[in-house]
mmCIF file of C-alpha atoms in Angstrom:
data_model
loop_
_atom_site.group_PDB
_atom_site.id
_atom_site.type_symbol
_atom_site.label_atom_id
_atom_site.label_comp_id
_atom_site.label_asym_id
_atom_site.label_seq_id
_atom_site.Cartn_x
_atom_site.Cartn_y
_atom_site.Cartn_z
ATOM 1 C CA VAL A 1 -0.835 77.059 -17.742
ATOM 2 C CA PRO A 2 -0.299 73.277 -17.920
ATOM 3 C CA PRO A 3 3.051 72.157 -16.456
ATOM 4 C CA GLY A 4 3.856 70.453 -19.738
ATOM 5 C CA VAL A 5 3.755 73.778 -21.570
ATOM 6 C CA GLN A 6 6.080 75.392 -19.050
ATOM 7 C CA ALA A 7 8.433 72.432 -19.302
ATOM 8 C CA LYS A 8 8.523 72.736 -23.108
ATOM 9 C CA VAL A 9 9.280 76.459 -22.942
ATOM 10 C CA ARG A 10 12.123 75.750 -20.536
ATOM 11 C CA GLU A 11 13.489 72.979 -22.735
ATOM 12 C CA LEU A 12 13.450 75.011 -25.955
ATOM 13 C CA ILE A 13 14.929 78.185 -24.445
ATOM 14 C CA ARG A 14 17.736 76.268 -22.757
ATOM 15 C CA ALA A 15 18.474 74.413 -25.988
ATOM 16 C CA GLY A 16 18.465 77.702 -27.908
ATOM 17 C CA ALA A 17 20.813 79.330 -25.402
ATOM 18 C CA GLU A 18 23.213 76.416 -25.714
ATOM 19 C CA GLU A 19 23.137 76.764 -29.496
ATOM 20 C CA VAL A 20 23.903 80.497 -29.247
ATOM 21 C CA GLN A 21 26.848 79.768 -26.955
ATOM 22 C CA ARG A 22 28.169 77.048 -29.281
ATOM 23 C CA LYS A 23 28.038 79.403 -32.240
ATOM 24 C CA GLU A 24 29.781 82.153 -30.274
ATOM 25 C CA ALA A 25 32.510 79.717 -29.261
ATOM 26 C CA TRP A 26 32.872 78.573 -32.869
ATOM 27 C CA THR A 27 33.028 82.193 -34.047
ATOM 28 C CA SER A 28 35.722 82.990 -31.515
ATOM 29 C CA GLY A 29 37.737 80.009 -32.680
ATOM 30 C CA PHE A 30 37.502 81.078 -36.303
ATOM 31 C CA SER A 31 38.581 84.630 -35.452
ATOM 32 C CA ASP A 32 41.601 83.260 -33.648
ATOM 33 C CA GLN A 33 42.507 81.160 -36.686
ATOM 34 C CA GLU A 34 42.163 84.114 -39.037
ATOM 35 C CA SER A 35 44.338 86.323 -36.826
ATOM 36 C CA GLN A 36 47.179 83.826 -37.138
ATOM 37 C CA PHE A 37 47.540 84.569 -40.835
ATOM 38 C CA ASN A 38 49.943 87.332 -41.793
ATOM 39 C CA LEU A 39 48.590 87.986 -45.266
ATOM 40 C CA ASP A 40 51.401 90.361 -46.147
ATOM 41 C CA GLN A 41 53.827 87.463 -46.375
ATOM 42 C CA TYR A 42 51.948 85.864 -49.268
ATOM 43 C CA PRO A 43 52.069 86.709 -52.989
ATOM 44 C CA PRO A 44 49.226 88.985 -54.150
ATOM 45 C CA GLU A 45 47.268 86.189 -55.853
ATOM 46 C CA VAL A 46 47.426 83.979 -52.728
ATOM 47 C CA ARG A 47 46.570 86.868 -50.432
ATOM 48 C CA GLU A 48 43.555 87.737 -52.565
ATOM 49 C CA LYS A 49 42.259 84.156 -52.420
ATOM 50 C CA LEU A 50 42.717 83.970 -48.649
ATOM 51 C CA GLU A 51 40.926 87.276 -48.136
ATOM 52 C CA GLN A 52 38.025 85.952 -50.216
ATOM 53 C CA VAL A 53 37.902 82.751 -48.177
ATOM 54 C CA PHE A 54 37.813 84.720 -44.925
ATOM 55 C CA ALA A 55 35.158 87.094 -46.267
ATOM 56 C CA ASN A 56 32.932 84.204 -47.373
ATOM 57 C CA ARG A 57 33.412 82.462 -44.038
ATOM 58 C CA ARG A 58 32.383 85.570 -42.105
ATOM 59 C CA LYS A 59 29.366 86.062 -44.360
ATOM 60 C CA ASN A 60 28.206 82.466 -43.852
ATOM 61 C CA GLU A 61 28.834 82.776 -40.136
ATOM 62 C CA ARG A 62 26.626 85.860 -39.835
ATOM 63 C CA ARG A 63 23.889 84.197 -41.862
ATOM 64 C CA SER A 64 23.937 81.100 -39.679
ATOM 65 C CA ARG A 65 23.637 83.176 -36.497
ATOM 66 C CA ARG A 66 20.708 85.282 -37.674
ATOM 67 C CA THR A 67 17.731 82.959 -37.390
ATOM 68 C CA THR A 68 14.117 83.667 -36.450
ATOM 69 C CA MET A 69 10.546 83.011 -37.519
ATOM 70 C CA THR A 70 9.561 86.677 -37.090
ATOM 71 C CA PRO A 71 9.822 89.406 -39.772
ATOM 72 C CA ASN A 72 13.531 90.012 -40.270
ATOM 73 C CA LEU A 73 13.497 93.833 -40.462
ATOM 74 C CA ASP A 74 15.964 93.932 -43.354
ATOM 75 C CA VAL A 75 18.302 91.375 -41.763
ATOM 76 C CA ASP A 76 19.374 88.666 -44.202
ATOM 77 C CA VAL A 77 18.233 85.548 -42.380
ATOM 78 C CA LYS A 78 16.897 82.058 -42.793
ATOM 79 C CA GLU A 79 14.076 80.811 -40.600
ATOM 80 C CA SER A 80 14.826 78.975 -37.386
ATOM 81 C CA ASP A 81 13.110 75.790 -36.325
ATOM 82 C CA GLU A 82 11.946 77.492 -33.134
ATOM 83 C CA PRO A 83 9.995 80.766 -32.628
ATOM 84 C CA TYR A 84 12.368 82.193 -30.038
ATOM 85 C CA GLU A 85 10.648 85.572 -29.911
ATOM 86 C CA TRP A 86 7.457 83.994 -28.628
ATOM 87 C CA LEU A 87 9.209 81.485 -26.395
ATOM 88 C CA LEU A 88 11.045 84.322 -24.655
ATOM 89 C CA LYS A 89 7.851 86.297 -24.217
ATOM 90 C CA ALA A 90 6.145 83.213 -22.812
ATOM 91 C CA ALA A 91 8.969 82.777 -20.293
ATOM 92 C CA GLY A 92 8.510 86.347 -19.087
ATOM 93 C CA PHE A 93 4.727 86.073 -18.915
ATOM 94 C CA LEU A 94 4.944 82.809 -16.975
ATOM 95 C CA LYS A 95 7.570 84.271 -14.604
ATOM 96 C CA LEU A 96 9.986 81.403 -15.218
ATOM 97 C CA THR A 97 12.741 82.927 -13.112
ATOM 98 C CA ASP A 98 14.916 79.839 -13.436
ATOM 99 C CA LEU A 99 15.460 80.819 -17.090
ATOM 100 C CA GLU A 100 17.171 84.153 -16.388
ATOM 101 C CA GLU A 101 20.622 82.850 -17.281
ATOM 102 C CA PRO A 102 19.597 81.100 -20.541
ATOM 103 C CA ILE A 103 17.615 84.170 -21.610
ATOM 104 C CA ARG A 104 20.724 86.350 -21.235
ATOM 105 C CA ALA A 105 22.216 84.468 -24.190
ATOM 106 C CA PHE A 106 19.597 86.100 -26.447
ATOM 107 C CA LEU A 107 20.160 89.696 -25.304
ATOM 108 C CA ASP A 108 22.749 90.311 -28.038
ATOM 109 C CA SER A 109 20.886 88.500 -30.801
ATOM 110 C CA ASP A 110 21.382 89.819 -34.324
ATOM 111 C CA ILE A 111 17.604 89.625 -34.764
ATOM 112 C CA PRO A 112 15.930 92.727 -33.283
ATOM 113 C CA LEU A 113 12.655 91.035 -32.366
ATOM 114 C CA ILE A 114 14.475 88.251 -30.507
ATOM 115 C CA LYS A 115 16.842 90.700 -28.817
ATOM 116 C CA TYR A 116 14.017 92.889 -27.539
ATOM 117 C CA ALA A 117 11.838 89.915 -26.584
ATOM 118 C CA ALA A 118 14.718 88.799 -24.376
ATOM 119 C CA ASN A 119 14.871 92.269 -22.818
ATOM 120 C CA LYS A 120 11.119 92.192 -22.191
ATOM 121 C CA ALA A 121 11.390 88.803 -20.511
ATOM 122 C CA MET A 122 14.309 89.921 -18.350
ATOM 123 C CA TYR A 123 12.401 93.011 -17.207
ATOM 124 C CA GLN A 124 9.433 90.844 -16.265
ATOM 125 C CA LEU A 125 11.676 88.435 -14.368
ATOM 126 C CA THR A 126 13.969 90.938 -12.631
ATOM 127 C CA GLY A 127 12.187 94.299 -12.602
ATOM 128 C CA ASP A 128 15.444 95.941 -13.705
ATOM 129 C CA ASP A 129 14.541 99.154 -15.571
ATOM 130 C CA ALA A 130 17.619 98.825 -17.788
ATOM 131 C CA TYR A 131 15.930 96.057 -19.773
ATOM 132 C CA ALA A 132 12.798 98.126 -20.428
ATOM 133 C CA SER A 133 15.012 101.081 -21.361
ATOM 134 C CA ASN A 134 16.647 98.899 -23.996
ATOM 135 C CA ILE A 135 13.236 98.368 -25.584
ATOM 136 C CA VAL A 136 12.653 102.128 -25.558
ATOM 137 C CA GLN A 137 15.945 102.535 -27.433
ATOM 138 C CA GLY A 138 14.639 99.993 -29.925
ATOM 139 C CA LEU A 139 11.902 102.428 -30.878
ATOM 140 C CA ASP A 140 14.556 104.506 -32.655
ATOM 141 C CA MET A 141 15.704 101.441 -34.566
ATOM 142 C CA GLY A 142 12.079 100.843 -35.502
ATOM 143 C CA ALA A 143 11.600 104.338 -36.904
ATOM 144 C CA GLU A 144 11.708 102.900 -40.408
ATOM 145 C CA HIS A 145 9.742 99.779 -39.465
ATOM 146 C CA HIS A 146 6.095 100.352 -38.643
ATOM 147 C CA TYR A 147 5.680 96.704 -37.632
ATOM 148 C CA SER A 148 8.492 96.722 -35.082
ATOM 149 C CA GLN A 149 7.399 100.005 -33.479
ATOM 150 C CA ARG A 150 3.942 98.562 -32.896
ATOM 151 C CA ILE A 151 5.465 95.470 -31.277
ATOM 152 C CA PHE A 152 7.776 97.466 -28.995
ATOM 153 C CA ILE A 153 4.972 99.829 -27.930
ATOM 154 C CA ARG A 154 2.724 96.872 -27.152
ATOM 155 C CA ASP A 155 5.518 95.161 -25.200
ATOM 156 C CA LEU A 156 6.177 98.261 -23.088
ATOM 157 C CA GLY A 157 2.482 98.447 -22.318
ATOM 158 C CA ASP A 158 2.428 94.775 -21.371
ATOM 159 C CA VAL A 159 5.153 95.258 -18.772
ATOM 160 C CA GLY A 160 3.706 98.504 -17.396
ATOM 161 C CA HIS A 161 6.914 100.484 -17.715
ATOM 162 C CA VAL A 162 5.703 103.986 -16.849
ATOM 163 C CA PRO A 163 8.864 105.965 -17.839
ATOM 164 C CA SER A 164 8.457 104.793 -21.432
ATOM 165 C CA ALA A 165 5.073 106.526 -21.868
ATOM 166 C CA LEU A 166 6.365 109.650 -23.629
ATOM 167 C CA ALA A 167 8.553 107.656 -26.014
ATOM 168 C CA MET A 168 5.545 105.476 -26.854
ATOM 169 C CA ALA A 169 3.365 108.514 -27.499
ATOM 170 C CA GLN A 170 5.965 110.073 -29.800
ATOM 171 C CA CYS A 171 6.339 107.148 -32.218
ATOM 172 C CA GLY A 172 5.604 108.813 -35.532
ATOM 173 C CA MET A 173 4.793 105.729 -37.589
ATOM 174 C CA VAL A 174 2.137 104.303 -35.259
ATOM 175 C CA GLU A 175 -1.436 105.547 -35.375
ATOM 176 C CA ASN A 176 -2.743 107.357 -32.313
ATOM 177 C CA SER A 177 -5.487 104.820 -31.651
ATOM 178 C CA PHE A 178 -2.893 102.041 -31.239
ATOM 179 C CA LYS A 179 -0.715 104.204 -29.005
ATOM 180 C CA ILE A 180 -3.695 105.043 -26.785
ATOM 181 C CA LEU A 181 -4.543 101.356 -26.392
ATOM 182 C CA ALA A 182 -0.926 100.568 -25.519
ATOM 183 C CA LEU A 183 -0.779 103.396 -22.959
ATOM 184 C CA LYS A 184 -4.041 102.272 -21.355
ATOM 185 C CA ASN A 185 -2.579 98.786 -21.179
ATOM 186 C CA LEU A 186 0.521 100.271 -19.548
ATOM 187 C CA LEU A 187 -1.641 101.890 -16.880
ATOM 188 C CA SER A 188 -3.461 98.649 -16.141
ATOM 189 C CA ASN A 189 -0.159 96.751 -15.803
ATOM 190 C CA ALA A 190 1.807 99.422 -13.915
ATOM 191 C CA ASP A 191 3.013 98.457 -10.463
ATOM 192 C CA THR A 192 1.411 101.088 -8.218
ATOM 193 C CA GLY A 193 3.864 100.140 -5.503
ATOM 194 C CA LYS A 194 6.732 101.206 -7.760
ATOM 195 C CA TRP A 195 5.273 104.239 -9.545
ATOM 196 C CA ASN A 196 3.610 107.132 -7.722
ATOM 197 C CA GLU A 197 0.724 109.365 -8.799
ATOM 198 C CA LYS A 198 3.082 111.920 -10.308
ATOM 199 C CA ASP A 199 4.636 109.221 -12.503
ATOM 200 C CA LEU A 200 1.219 107.984 -13.614
ATOM 201 C CA ALA A 201 0.019 111.530 -14.348
ATOM 202 C CA VAL A 202 2.533 111.676 -17.213
ATOM 203 C CA VAL A 203 0.824 108.679 -18.814
ATOM 204 C CA TYR A 204 -2.633 110.268 -18.518
ATOM 205 C CA GLU A 205 -1.297 113.476 -20.053
ATOM 206 C CA ALA A 206 0.198 111.528 -22.949
ATOM 207 C CA ILE A 207 -3.149 109.848 -23.591
ATOM 208 C CA ASP A 208 -4.990 113.183 -23.441
ATOM 209 C CA ALA A 209 -2.576 114.671 -25.966
ATOM 210 C CA LEU A 210 -3.292 111.824 -28.393
ATOM 211 C CA LEU A 211 -7.093 112.117 -28.204
#
């Protein structure tokens, strides 16, 4: 991969992380301001107007934080200027370990595909099973979203996370042929120094059951 591409990925992820942190700081400041109002001390008509102002502010705040260029999975969002889902996945694929801290800023994203892309990247960079387990949990969220389940299954196969095999095989909204491809991909990417033959046997059994 050309150094210029890696440099651009670093630049955009760091800029995105800074933006997330600025918005969180701004949100915290607004919450502090709102908490200073004792609405009970105001006449009903004033209290009603203030409550409406606060409600509108919170609504606009949530909308401004939920940005992505990927399908929004029922989240009310506007598109971002940057495709953070794919930038995060690129960072993991390229093993850009110096981006671990900026990537953490995306782990609590309101956008599922960004949130789980960040978890995928962190698993690739750290090897911490907790991040892959978070993606497995995302399969439940994706139960009503065929598109997201396919993405999460593919991602788990990409990182070779063997313990996720059964959860991948049990995704009801994904066709068996896609699950088999993802599980075969998992086997090819699995770290044989980390997973033993008994662990891998579970994957083979899951594939056999799908055939």
